[in-house]
Coordinates of C-alpha atoms in Angstrom, one line a residue:
M1 CA 88.3 81.1 110.8
T2 CA 91.7 82.3 109.6
A3 CA 92.4 83.5 106.1
M4 CA 94.4 80.3 105.4
S5 CA 91.7 78.0 106.7
A6 CA 89.1 79.8 104.5
V7 CA 91.4 79.4 101.5
R8 CA 91.9 75.7 102.3
Q9 CA 88.2 75.1 102.6
W10 CA 87.6 76.9 99.3
S11 CA 90.3 74.8 97.8
R12 CA 88.8 71.5 98.9
V13 CA 85.1 72.2 98.4
G14 CA 84.3 75.2 96.3
A15 CA 86.9 75.3 93.6
S16 CA 87.7 72.9 90.8
P17 CA 91.3 72.8 89.6
W18 CA 90.3 75.1 86.7
W19 CA 88.8 77.7 89.1
R20 CA 91.9 77.5 91.2
A21 CA 94.1 78.0 88.1
V22 CA 92.0 81.1 87.2
A23 CA 92.4 82.4 90.8
A24 CA 96.1 82.0 90.6
V25 CA 96.3 83.8 87.3
L26 CA 94.3 86.7 88.6
A27 CA 96.3 86.8 91.9
G28 CA 99.6 86.8 89.9
A29 CA 98.3 89.7 87.7
L30 CA 97.5 91.9 90.7
P31 CA 101.0 93.3 91.3
A32 CA 101.0 94.8 87.8
L33 CA 98.8 97.6 89.1
A34 CA 101.7 98.9 91.1
F35 CA 103.5 99.8 87.9
P36 CA 102.7 102.8 85.6
A37 CA 100.3 103.7 84.2
P38 CA 98.1 102.9 87.3
A39 CA 101.1 103.5 89.5
L40 CA 99.4 102.2 92.6
W41 CA 102.9 101.9 94.1
W42 CA 101.6 101.2 97.7
L43 CA 99.8 98.1 96.4
A44 CA 103.1 96.4 96.0
C45 CA 103.4 96.0 99.8
A46 CA 100.4 93.5 99.8
A47 CA 99.7 92.6 96.2
L48 CA 101.5 89.2 96.4
V49 CA 99.5 88.2 99.5
P50 CA 96.5 86.5 97.7
W51 CA 98.9 84.6 95.5
L52 CA 101.0 83.5 98.5
L53 CA 97.9 82.3 100.3
I54 CA 96.7 80.3 97.3
V55 CA 100.1 78.6 96.8
A56 CA 100.5 77.9 100.5
S57 CA 97.1 76.3 100.7
A58 CA 97.9 73.8 97.9
A59 CA 97.1 70.2 98.9
T60 CA 100.1 68.7 97.1
P61 CA 103.5 69.9 95.9
R62 CA 102.3 69.4 92.3
R63 CA 99.4 71.8 92.9
A64 CA 101.7 74.4 94.5
A65 CA 104.0 74.2 91.5
L66 CA 101.0 74.7 89.2
D67 CA 99.8 77.7 91.3
G68 CA 103.2 79.2 91.0
W69 CA 103.3 78.6 87.3
F70 CA 99.8 80.1 86.6
G71 CA 100.4 83.1 88.8
G72 CA 103.7 83.8 87.1
A73 CA 102.0 83.6 83.7
G74 CA 99.3 86.0 84.9
F75 CA 101.9 88.4 86.2
L76 CA 103.9 88.5 82.9
L77 CA 100.7 88.9 80.9
A78 CA 99.5 91.8 83.0
V79 CA 102.9 93.6 83.0
H80 CA 103.4 93.0 79.2
H81 CA 99.8 93.1 78.0
W82 CA 100.6 96.1 75.7
L83 CA 102.7 93.7 73.6
L84 CA 99.5 91.9 72.5
P85 CA 99.0 94.0 69.3
S86 CA 102.5 93.2 68.2
L87 CA 102.9 89.6 69.2
H88 CA 99.3 88.5 69.2
V89 CA 98.9 84.9 70.4
F90 CA 102.7 84.5 70.7
I91 CA 102.6 86.6 73.9
L92 CA 100.4 83.9 75.5
L93 CA 103.0 81.3 74.6
L94 CA 105.8 83.4 76.0
A95 CA 103.9 84.1 79.3
A96 CA 103.2 80.4 79.7
L97 CA 106.8 79.4 79.1
L98 CA 108.3 82.1 81.3
G99 CA 105.6 81.5 84.0
L100 CA 107.2 78.1 84.6
L101 CA 110.0 79.9 86.3
W102 CA 107.7 80.5 89.3
A103 CA 106.9 76.7 89.7
P104 CA 109.9 76.1 92.0
W105 CA 109.0 79.2 93.9
G106 CA 105.6 77.8 94.4
L107 CA 107.1 74.7 95.9
L108 CA 109.3 76.8 98.2
V109 CA 106.3 78.9 99.4
R110 CA 104.3 75.7 100.2
R111 CA 107.2 74.2 102.1
L112 CA 107.6 77.2 104.3
L113 CA 104.1 78.6 104.7
G114 CA 101.9 75.6 104.0
G115 CA 100.1 73.8 106.8
D116 CA 100.3 75.6 110.2
P117 CA 103.8 77.0 110.2
G118 CA 105.5 77.9 113.4
P119 CA 107.8 80.9 114.1
G120 CA 110.9 79.1 112.8
R121 CA 109.4 78.3 109.4
V122 CA 107.9 81.8 109.1
A123 CA 111.3 83.4 110.0
A124 CA 112.9 81.3 107.3
A125 CA 110.2 82.3 104.8
L126 CA 111.0 85.9 105.4
V127 CA 114.4 85.4 103.9
L128 CA 113.9 82.4 101.5
V129 CA 110.7 83.4 99.8
P130 CA 112.1 86.8 98.7
S131 CA 115.4 85.0 97.7
G132 CA 113.5 82.6 95.5
W133 CA 111.6 85.5 93.9
L134 CA 114.9 87.2 93.1
M135 CA 116.2 84.1 91.5
V136 CA 113.1 84.1 89.2
E137 CA 113.7 87.7 88.3
L138 CA 117.4 87.1 87.7
V139 CA 116.8 84.2 85.3
R140 CA 114.1 86.1 83.3
S141 CA 116.4 89.2 83.2
W142 CA 118.5 87.3 80.7
E143 CA 118.2 89.4 77.5
Y144 CA 117.3 86.3 75.4
L145 CA 114.3 85.7 77.6
G146 CA 113.0 89.2 77.3
G147 CA 115.1 91.2 79.8
P148 CA 114.3 92.6 83.2
W149 CA 111.1 94.5 82.3
G150 CA 108.7 94.6 85.2
L151 CA 111.0 93.7 88.1
L152 CA 108.9 94.2 91.3
G153 CA 111.3 96.7 92.8
A154 CA 110.9 99.0 89.7
S155 CA 107.3 99.7 90.8
Q156 CA 108.7 102.0 93.5
W157 CA 110.3 104.5 91.1
Q158 CA 108.6 107.5 92.7
V159 CA 109.0 106.6 96.3
A160 CA 112.0 108.5 97.8
P161 CA 112.9 105.9 100.6
A162 CA 112.8 103.1 98.0
L163 CA 115.1 105.1 95.7
R164 CA 117.5 105.5 98.6
V165 CA 117.4 101.7 99.2
A166 CA 118.1 101.2 95.4
S167 CA 121.3 103.2 95.8
V168 CA 122.5 100.6 98.4
G169 CA 121.4 97.4 96.8
G170 CA 119.9 98.2 93.4
V171 CA 116.4 97.3 92.3
W172 CA 117.1 93.8 93.8
L173 CA 117.1 95.1 97.4
V174 CA 113.9 97.0 96.8
G175 CA 112.2 93.9 95.4
F176 CA 113.6 91.7 98.2
L177 CA 112.1 93.9 100.9
L178 CA 108.7 94.1 99.1
V179 CA 108.4 90.3 98.9
A180 CA 109.5 90.0 102.5
V181 CA 106.7 92.4 103.6
N182 CA 104.2 90.5 101.5
T183 CA 105.4 87.2 103.1
A184 CA 105.1 88.7 106.6
V185 CA 101.6 90.0 105.9
A186 CA 100.6 86.5 104.5
A187 CA 101.9 84.9 107.7
L188 CA 99.8 87.3 109.8
F189 CA 96.7 86.0 108.0
S190 CA 97.6 82.3 107.7
A191 CA 99.9 81.3 110.6
P192 CA 98.2 81.7 114.0
R193 CA 101.2 80.2 115.8
A194 CA 103.6 82.6 114.1
R195 CA 101.9 86.0 114.0
V196 CA 104.5 87.5 116.2
A197 CA 107.1 86.4 113.7
G198 CA 105.0 87.9 110.9
A199 CA 104.7 91.2 112.7
A200 CA 108.4 91.2 113.5
G201 CA 109.0 90.7 109.8
V202 CA 107.0 93.8 108.8
L203 CA 108.8 95.8 111.5
A204 CA 112.2 94.6 110.4
C205 CA 111.6 95.7 106.8
A206 CA 110.4 99.1 108.1
V207 CA 113.5 99.5 110.3
A208 CA 115.7 98.5 107.4
V209 CA 114.2 101.1 105.1
A210 CA 114.4 103.7 107.8
G211 CA 118.0 102.8 108.6
V212 CA 119.0 103.2 104.9
W213 CA 117.1 106.5 104.7
V214 CA 118.9 107.9 107.8
G215 CA 122.3 106.3 107.4
A216 CA 123.0 105.7 103.7
P217 CA 125.4 108.2 102.0
L218 CA 124.3 110.7 99.4
P219 CA 125.9 112.0 96.2
E220 CA 127.7 115.3 96.2
R221 CA 126.7 118.1 93.8
A222 CA 129.2 118.7 91.0
G223 CA 127.9 121.5 88.8
T224 CA 125.2 121.4 86.2
V225 CA 124.8 120.6 82.5
R226 CA 122.1 122.2 80.3
I227 CA 120.5 119.6 78.0
A228 CA 117.6 119.7 75.6
L229 CA 115.3 116.8 74.7
V230 CA 113.7 117.0 71.3
Q231 CA 110.4 115.0 70.9
P232 CA 108.8 115.2 67.5
G233 CA 105.6 113.4 68.5
V234 CA 103.5 111.1 66.4
I235 CA 104.0 111.5 62.7
A236 CA 102.0 109.2 60.5
G237 CA 101.6 108.7 56.8
G238 CA 103.9 108.3 53.9
H239 CA 107.6 109.2 54.2
S240 CA 107.2 109.5 57.9
P241 CA 111.0 109.0 58.6
Q242 CA 111.8 112.1 56.5
R243 CA 108.9 114.1 57.9
R244 CA 110.0 113.1 61.5
F245 CA 113.6 114.3 60.7
D246 CA 112.2 117.6 59.3
R247 CA 110.2 118.1 62.5
E248 CA 113.2 117.3 64.7
E249 CA 115.2 119.8 62.7
A250 CA 112.6 122.5 63.1
L251 CA 112.3 122.0 66.8
T252 CA 116.1 121.9 67.3
R253 CA 116.6 125.2 65.4
R254 CA 114.4 126.9 68.1
L255 CA 117.1 126.1 70.6
A256 CA 119.5 128.6 69.1
G257 CA 120.5 131.1 71.8
R258 CA 119.4 129.0 74.7
R259 CA 123.1 128.0 75.6
V260 CA 122.5 124.3 75.8
D261 CA 125.4 121.9 76.2
L262 CA 123.8 118.9 74.5
V263 CA 120.7 118.2 72.3
V264 CA 119.3 114.7 72.5
W265 CA 117.1 113.1 69.9
G266 CA 115.1 109.8 70.4
E267 CA 115.7 106.3 69.1
S268 CA 115.6 105.8 65.3
S269 CA 115.5 109.6 64.9
V270 CA 117.7 109.3 61.8
G271 CA 116.7 106.7 59.2
H272 CA 119.7 106.7 56.9
D273 CA 123.4 106.0 57.3
L274 CA 125.2 109.3 57.5
D275 CA 128.2 108.1 55.3
R276 CA 125.7 107.3 52.5
R277 CA 123.9 110.6 52.9
P278 CA 126.4 113.4 53.0
G279 CA 123.6 116.0 52.6
L280 CA 121.9 114.6 55.8
R281 CA 125.2 114.7 57.6
E282 CA 125.7 118.4 56.6
R283 CA 122.2 119.3 57.8
L284 CA 123.0 117.9 61.2
A285 CA 126.4 119.6 61.4
A286 CA 124.6 122.9 60.4
L287 CA 122.1 122.3 63.2
S288 CA 125.0 121.9 65.7
R289 CA 126.5 125.1 64.6
A290 CA 123.2 127.0 64.8
V291 CA 122.5 125.7 68.3
G292 CA 126.1 126.0 69.5
A293 CA 126.0 122.5 71.0
P294 CA 126.6 118.9 69.9
L295 CA 123.6 116.6 68.9
L296 CA 123.2 113.1 70.1
V297 CA 121.1 111.4 67.4
N298 CA 120.2 107.8 66.9
V299 CA 120.8 106.2 63.5
D300 CA 118.6 103.2 62.6
A301 CA 120.0 102.1 59.2
R302 CA 122.1 99.7 57.3
R303 CA 125.7 100.7 57.7
S304 CA 128.1 101.4 54.9
D305 CA 131.2 100.1 56.6
R306 CA 129.7 96.9 58.1
P307 CA 127.0 94.4 57.0
G308 CA 123.6 94.6 58.6
I309 CA 121.3 97.1 60.3
F310 CA 122.4 98.8 63.5
K311 CA 120.8 101.2 66.0
S312 CA 123.6 103.6 66.9
S313 CA 123.9 106.7 69.1
V314 CA 126.0 109.1 67.1
L315 CA 127.5 112.4 68.5
I316 CA 127.3 115.2 65.9
G317 CA 129.5 118.4 66.3
P318 CA 129.7 121.5 64.1
D319 CA 131.9 119.7 61.6
G320 CA 129.8 116.6 61.5
P321 CA 130.1 113.2 63.3
T322 CA 132.8 113.4 66.0
G323 CA 133.7 109.8 65.8
D324 CA 131.9 108.9 69.1
R325 CA 129.4 106.2 68.3
Y326 CA 127.6 103.5 70.3
D327 CA 126.0 100.6 68.6
K328 CA 123.2 99.0 70.6
T329 CA 124.3 95.8 72.2
R330 CA 121.1 94.3 73.8
L331 CA 118.3 93.9 71.3
V332 CA 114.6 93.5 71.9
P333 CA 113.5 89.9 71.3
F334 CA 111.1 89.7 68.3
G335 CA 111.0 93.5 68.0
E336 CA 114.6 93.8 66.7
Y337 CA 115.5 90.2 66.2
I338 CA 113.9 86.7 66.4
P339 CA 115.6 84.2 68.6
A340 CA 116.2 81.0 66.8
R341 CA 114.7 82.5 63.6
S342 CA 114.8 79.1 61.8
L343 CA 112.3 77.8 64.4
L344 CA 110.4 80.9 65.4
G345 CA 110.4 82.9 62.2
W346 CA 106.7 82.2 61.8
A347 CA 106.2 85.0 64.4
T348 CA 106.5 87.5 61.6
S349 CA 103.3 86.2 60.1
V350 CA 101.2 86.7 63.2
G351 CA 102.6 90.0 64.6
R352 CA 105.0 92.9 64.1
A353 CA 108.1 90.8 64.7
A354 CA 111.4 91.9 63.0
A355 CA 111.6 90.9 59.4
E356 CA 115.4 91.1 59.6
D357 CA 117.6 90.8 62.6
R358 CA 119.5 93.9 63.7
R359 CA 123.2 93.6 64.5
R360 CA 124.8 94.0 68.0
G361 CA 127.5 96.5 68.9
D362 CA 130.8 95.5 70.6
G363 CA 130.2 97.0 74.0
P364 CA 129.5 100.1 76.1
V365 CA 130.9 103.5 75.0
V366 CA 131.5 106.7 77.0
M367 CA 131.6 110.0 75.1
R368 CA 133.0 113.3 76.1
L369 CA 131.2 116.5 75.3
P370 CA 133.4 119.3 73.9
G371 CA 135.5 121.5 76.1
D372 CA 135.0 120.8 79.8
G373 CA 131.7 119.0 79.2
P374 CA 130.8 115.9 81.2
L375 CA 131.3 112.3 80.0
I376 CA 128.0 110.8 78.8
G377 CA 127.0 107.1 78.6
P378 CA 124.4 106.3 76.0
L379 CA 121.8 103.6 76.2
V380 CA 119.2 102.7 73.6
C381 CA 115.6 101.7 74.3
F382 CA 115.1 98.8 76.7
E383 CA 118.7 98.7 77.7
T384 CA 117.6 101.1 80.4
A385 CA 115.9 98.1 82.1
F386 CA 119.2 96.4 82.7
P387 CA 120.8 97.7 86.0
D388 CA 124.2 96.3 85.1
M389 CA 124.5 98.4 81.9
S390 CA 124.1 101.8 83.6
R391 CA 126.3 100.6 86.5
R392 CA 129.0 99.6 83.9
L393 CA 128.8 103.0 82.3
V394 CA 129.3 104.8 85.6
R395 CA 132.3 102.6 86.5
D396 CA 133.7 103.6 83.1
G397 CA 133.4 107.2 84.0
A398 CA 130.0 108.4 82.7
Q399 CA 128.7 111.5 84.6
L400 CA 125.4 111.6 82.7
I401 CA 123.4 108.6 81.4
V402 CA 121.5 109.4 78.2
A403 CA 118.8 107.0 77.0
Q404 CA 117.2 107.2 73.5
S405 CA 114.0 105.3 73.1
A406 CA 110.8 105.0 71.0
T407 CA 107.6 103.4 72.2
S408 CA 105.3 104.8 69.4
T409 CA 104.1 101.3 68.6
F410 CA 102.6 101.2 72.0
Q411 CA 101.6 104.9 72.2
D412 CA 98.2 104.5 74.0
S413 CA 99.3 101.7 76.4
W414 CA 101.2 101.6 79.7
A415 CA 104.5 101.1 77.9
P416 CA 105.7 104.8 77.6
T417 CA 105.2 105.6 81.3
Q418 CA 106.6 102.3 82.4
H419 CA 109.7 102.9 80.2
A420 CA 110.2 106.5 81.4
S421 CA 109.9 105.5 85.1
L422 CA 113.2 103.5 84.8
A423 CA 115.2 106.7 84.5
A424 CA 114.5 107.5 88.2
L425 CA 115.6 104.0 89.3
R426 CA 118.8 103.9 87.2
A427 CA 119.7 107.4 88.4
A428 CA 119.2 106.5 92.0
E429 CA 121.2 103.3 91.7
T430 CA 124.2 105.0 90.2
W431 CA 124.2 108.5 91.6
R432 CA 124.2 109.8 88.1
P433 CA 121.4 111.8 86.4
M434 CA 119.7 110.2 83.5
A435 CA 118.0 111.8 80.6
H436 CA 115.3 109.8 78.7
A437 CA 114.6 111.1 75.2
T438 CA 111.9 109.6 73.1
L439 CA 110.2 110.1 69.7
T440 CA 106.7 110.3 71.0
G441 CA 106.8 110.4 74.8
V442 CA 107.4 110.1 77.6
S443 CA 110.6 112.1 77.8
T444 CA 112.0 113.0 81.2
V445 CA 115.1 113.7 83.3
A446 CA 115.9 112.4 86.8
D447 CA 118.7 113.7 89.0
A448 CA 121.3 111.7 90.9
E449 CA 118.7 110.8 93.6
G450 CA 116.0 109.8 91.2
R451 CA 114.0 113.0 91.5
Q452 CA 112.3 114.4 88.4
V453 CA 114.0 117.4 86.9
G454 CA 111.6 119.9 85.4
G455 CA 108.5 118.8 83.6
R456 CA 107.9 115.7 81.4
L457 CA 107.0 115.6 77.7
G458 CA 103.9 113.4 77.6
T459 CA 102.7 111.3 74.7
D460 CA 100.5 114.1 73.5
R461 CA 103.4 116.5 72.9
S462 CA 105.5 117.5 69.9
A463 CA 108.0 119.9 71.6
F464 CA 111.4 120.3 73.1
A465 CA 112.4 120.7 76.8
V466 CA 115.5 122.3 78.2
H467 CA 116.7 121.1 81.6
D468 CA 119.5 122.3 83.9
V469 CA 120.6 119.0 85.2
P470 CA 122.6 118.8 88.4
L471 CA 125.6 116.5 88.1
A472 CA 127.0 114.5 91.0
R473 CA 130.2 113.0 92.2
G474 CA 130.9 110.0 94.4
T475 CA 130.3 106.2 94.1
S476 CA 127.0 104.8 95.2
P477 CA 127.1 101.6 97.3
Y478 CA 125.4 99.7 94.5
V479 CA 127.9 100.8 91.9
R480 CA 130.7 99.8 94.3
F481 CA 129.4 96.5 95.6
G482 CA 127.1 95.5 92.7
D483 CA 124.5 92.7 93.0
W484 CA 125.3 91.7 96.5
V485 CA 121.7 91.1 97.3
V486 CA 121.4 88.5 94.5
Y487 CA 124.5 86.7 95.8
A488 CA 123.3 86.7 99.4
S489 CA 119.9 85.3 98.2
L490 CA 121.7 82.6 96.3
A491 CA 123.7 81.7 99.3
A492 CA 120.6 81.5 101.5
L493 CA 118.8 79.3 99.0
G494 CA 122.0 77.1 98.8
A495 CA 122.1 76.7 102.6
F496 CA 118.4 75.8 102.6
C497 CA 118.8 73.2 99.9
A498 CA 121.8 71.7 101.8
T499 CA 119.8 71.6 105.0
E500 CA 116.8 70.0 103.3
G501 CA 119.0 67.5 101.6
A502 CA 120.7 66.6 104.9
R503 CA 117.4 66.3 106.7
G504 CA 116.1 64.0 104.0
L505 CA 119.2 61.9 104.2
R506 CA 118.9 61.5 107.9
R507 CA 115.2 60.4 107.5
A508 CA 116.3 57.8 105.0
V509 CA 119.0 56.4 107.2
R510 CA 116.7 56.3 110.3
K511 CA 113.8 54.6 108.3
P512 CA 113.7 50.9 109.4
A513 CA 114.3 48.4 106.7
R514 CA 111.3 46.2 105.8
T515 CA 111.6 42.6 106.8
P516 CA 111.2 40.3 103.7
R517 CA 108.4 37.8 103.9

């Protein structure tokens, strides 16, 4: 008995629709184990197989759509489960709504892998099932739907061949190949007539990765920059913003004499507008003079020159703010603003949703360090999840990407390690090193190939770390050609839909008309 026939028998005899729904949710949640903190990265090569088999065994298209929906909801809940303390029951609603994006994918999987598919259908599935998956990831990457957190390709952040693949086609190409491998493995179990096609699919993906590893270009070394990351650690109790600033100041003073080129503080490291607090501004300028390097701080406060609260990366020199400032442009839904507040404002009563919406900046900013220092491109918090933002900074000339974040609300969850892992992926995509500075961990640095530079500052540390970061020159294929994998997937799905439409039209034309009685 094949795996597919066993699944079909279970579907017909042993499982009610409710049990099938539970199985789909659990199967959809399985890939989350490939991400940090479990970091079972190898599991991503087969984690989708149970979900694919369940969907392909659906007796009807409606059932396949439901299996896709429930599996998608399970995946989102598992990857974002650490949001539960903040959003409470609202996270269940969000997972259910966004899980609907996988319903069309479920229909596609059943159409290509359902029944007893032959080699032709399996060969088509090896292209179209990953293409459909990428379309789901693309839609849910829209910032107003929560952003691209938990893209499947991001689970491979510590795998050197996968990072090389990312330099060619971004996180999208890594995800495409992972889904293709899962589809091929599912075909090996479920399609006796097309096992050769399934085996060929696994081999083709392996050859593609090996070809990129051998033939893809590499960045060229271009000197080094010495940077320090300051992580104050967890500071609880009254007046914690001021106590956090005092701790950051004390840690930074210990950098005197270490000849650093830049000191980076985490997100929301300064809780007051510097124009309103000249004393605070002078303390930062004095720190810059004492260390002999500029400070990149992050001000989370109501501005004096514009209405509203902004999160801003501000470069501080020995004379105070240099004028280089980046206002965060992509905000965290519910954490920093509530979409359609007039309708969803009740979320503040059931979780830690933003009481007041923060304001957005006008666009990316590239800052130049003093003297012959490199150009840096700042990002704030979950902006590191967006591959287009780091790519845009590099196209604007950034030689070093600097991310400032804070995940203290989720300190004991998977969130800090998930967030820090994105530094390696963005660095590999762009051929530019990336520094990730946080308030409470995990702080880390990745070089232009995504390899970790020095040690990490974990969530149990209150310390600073100095890194000699190798810079790089050159333009990665991903920066040059952009999201070509997404466009190719869209073209493949368009061709499939056109073919299916033409086939349906021919069937309708050939169908004999009924003779009226």
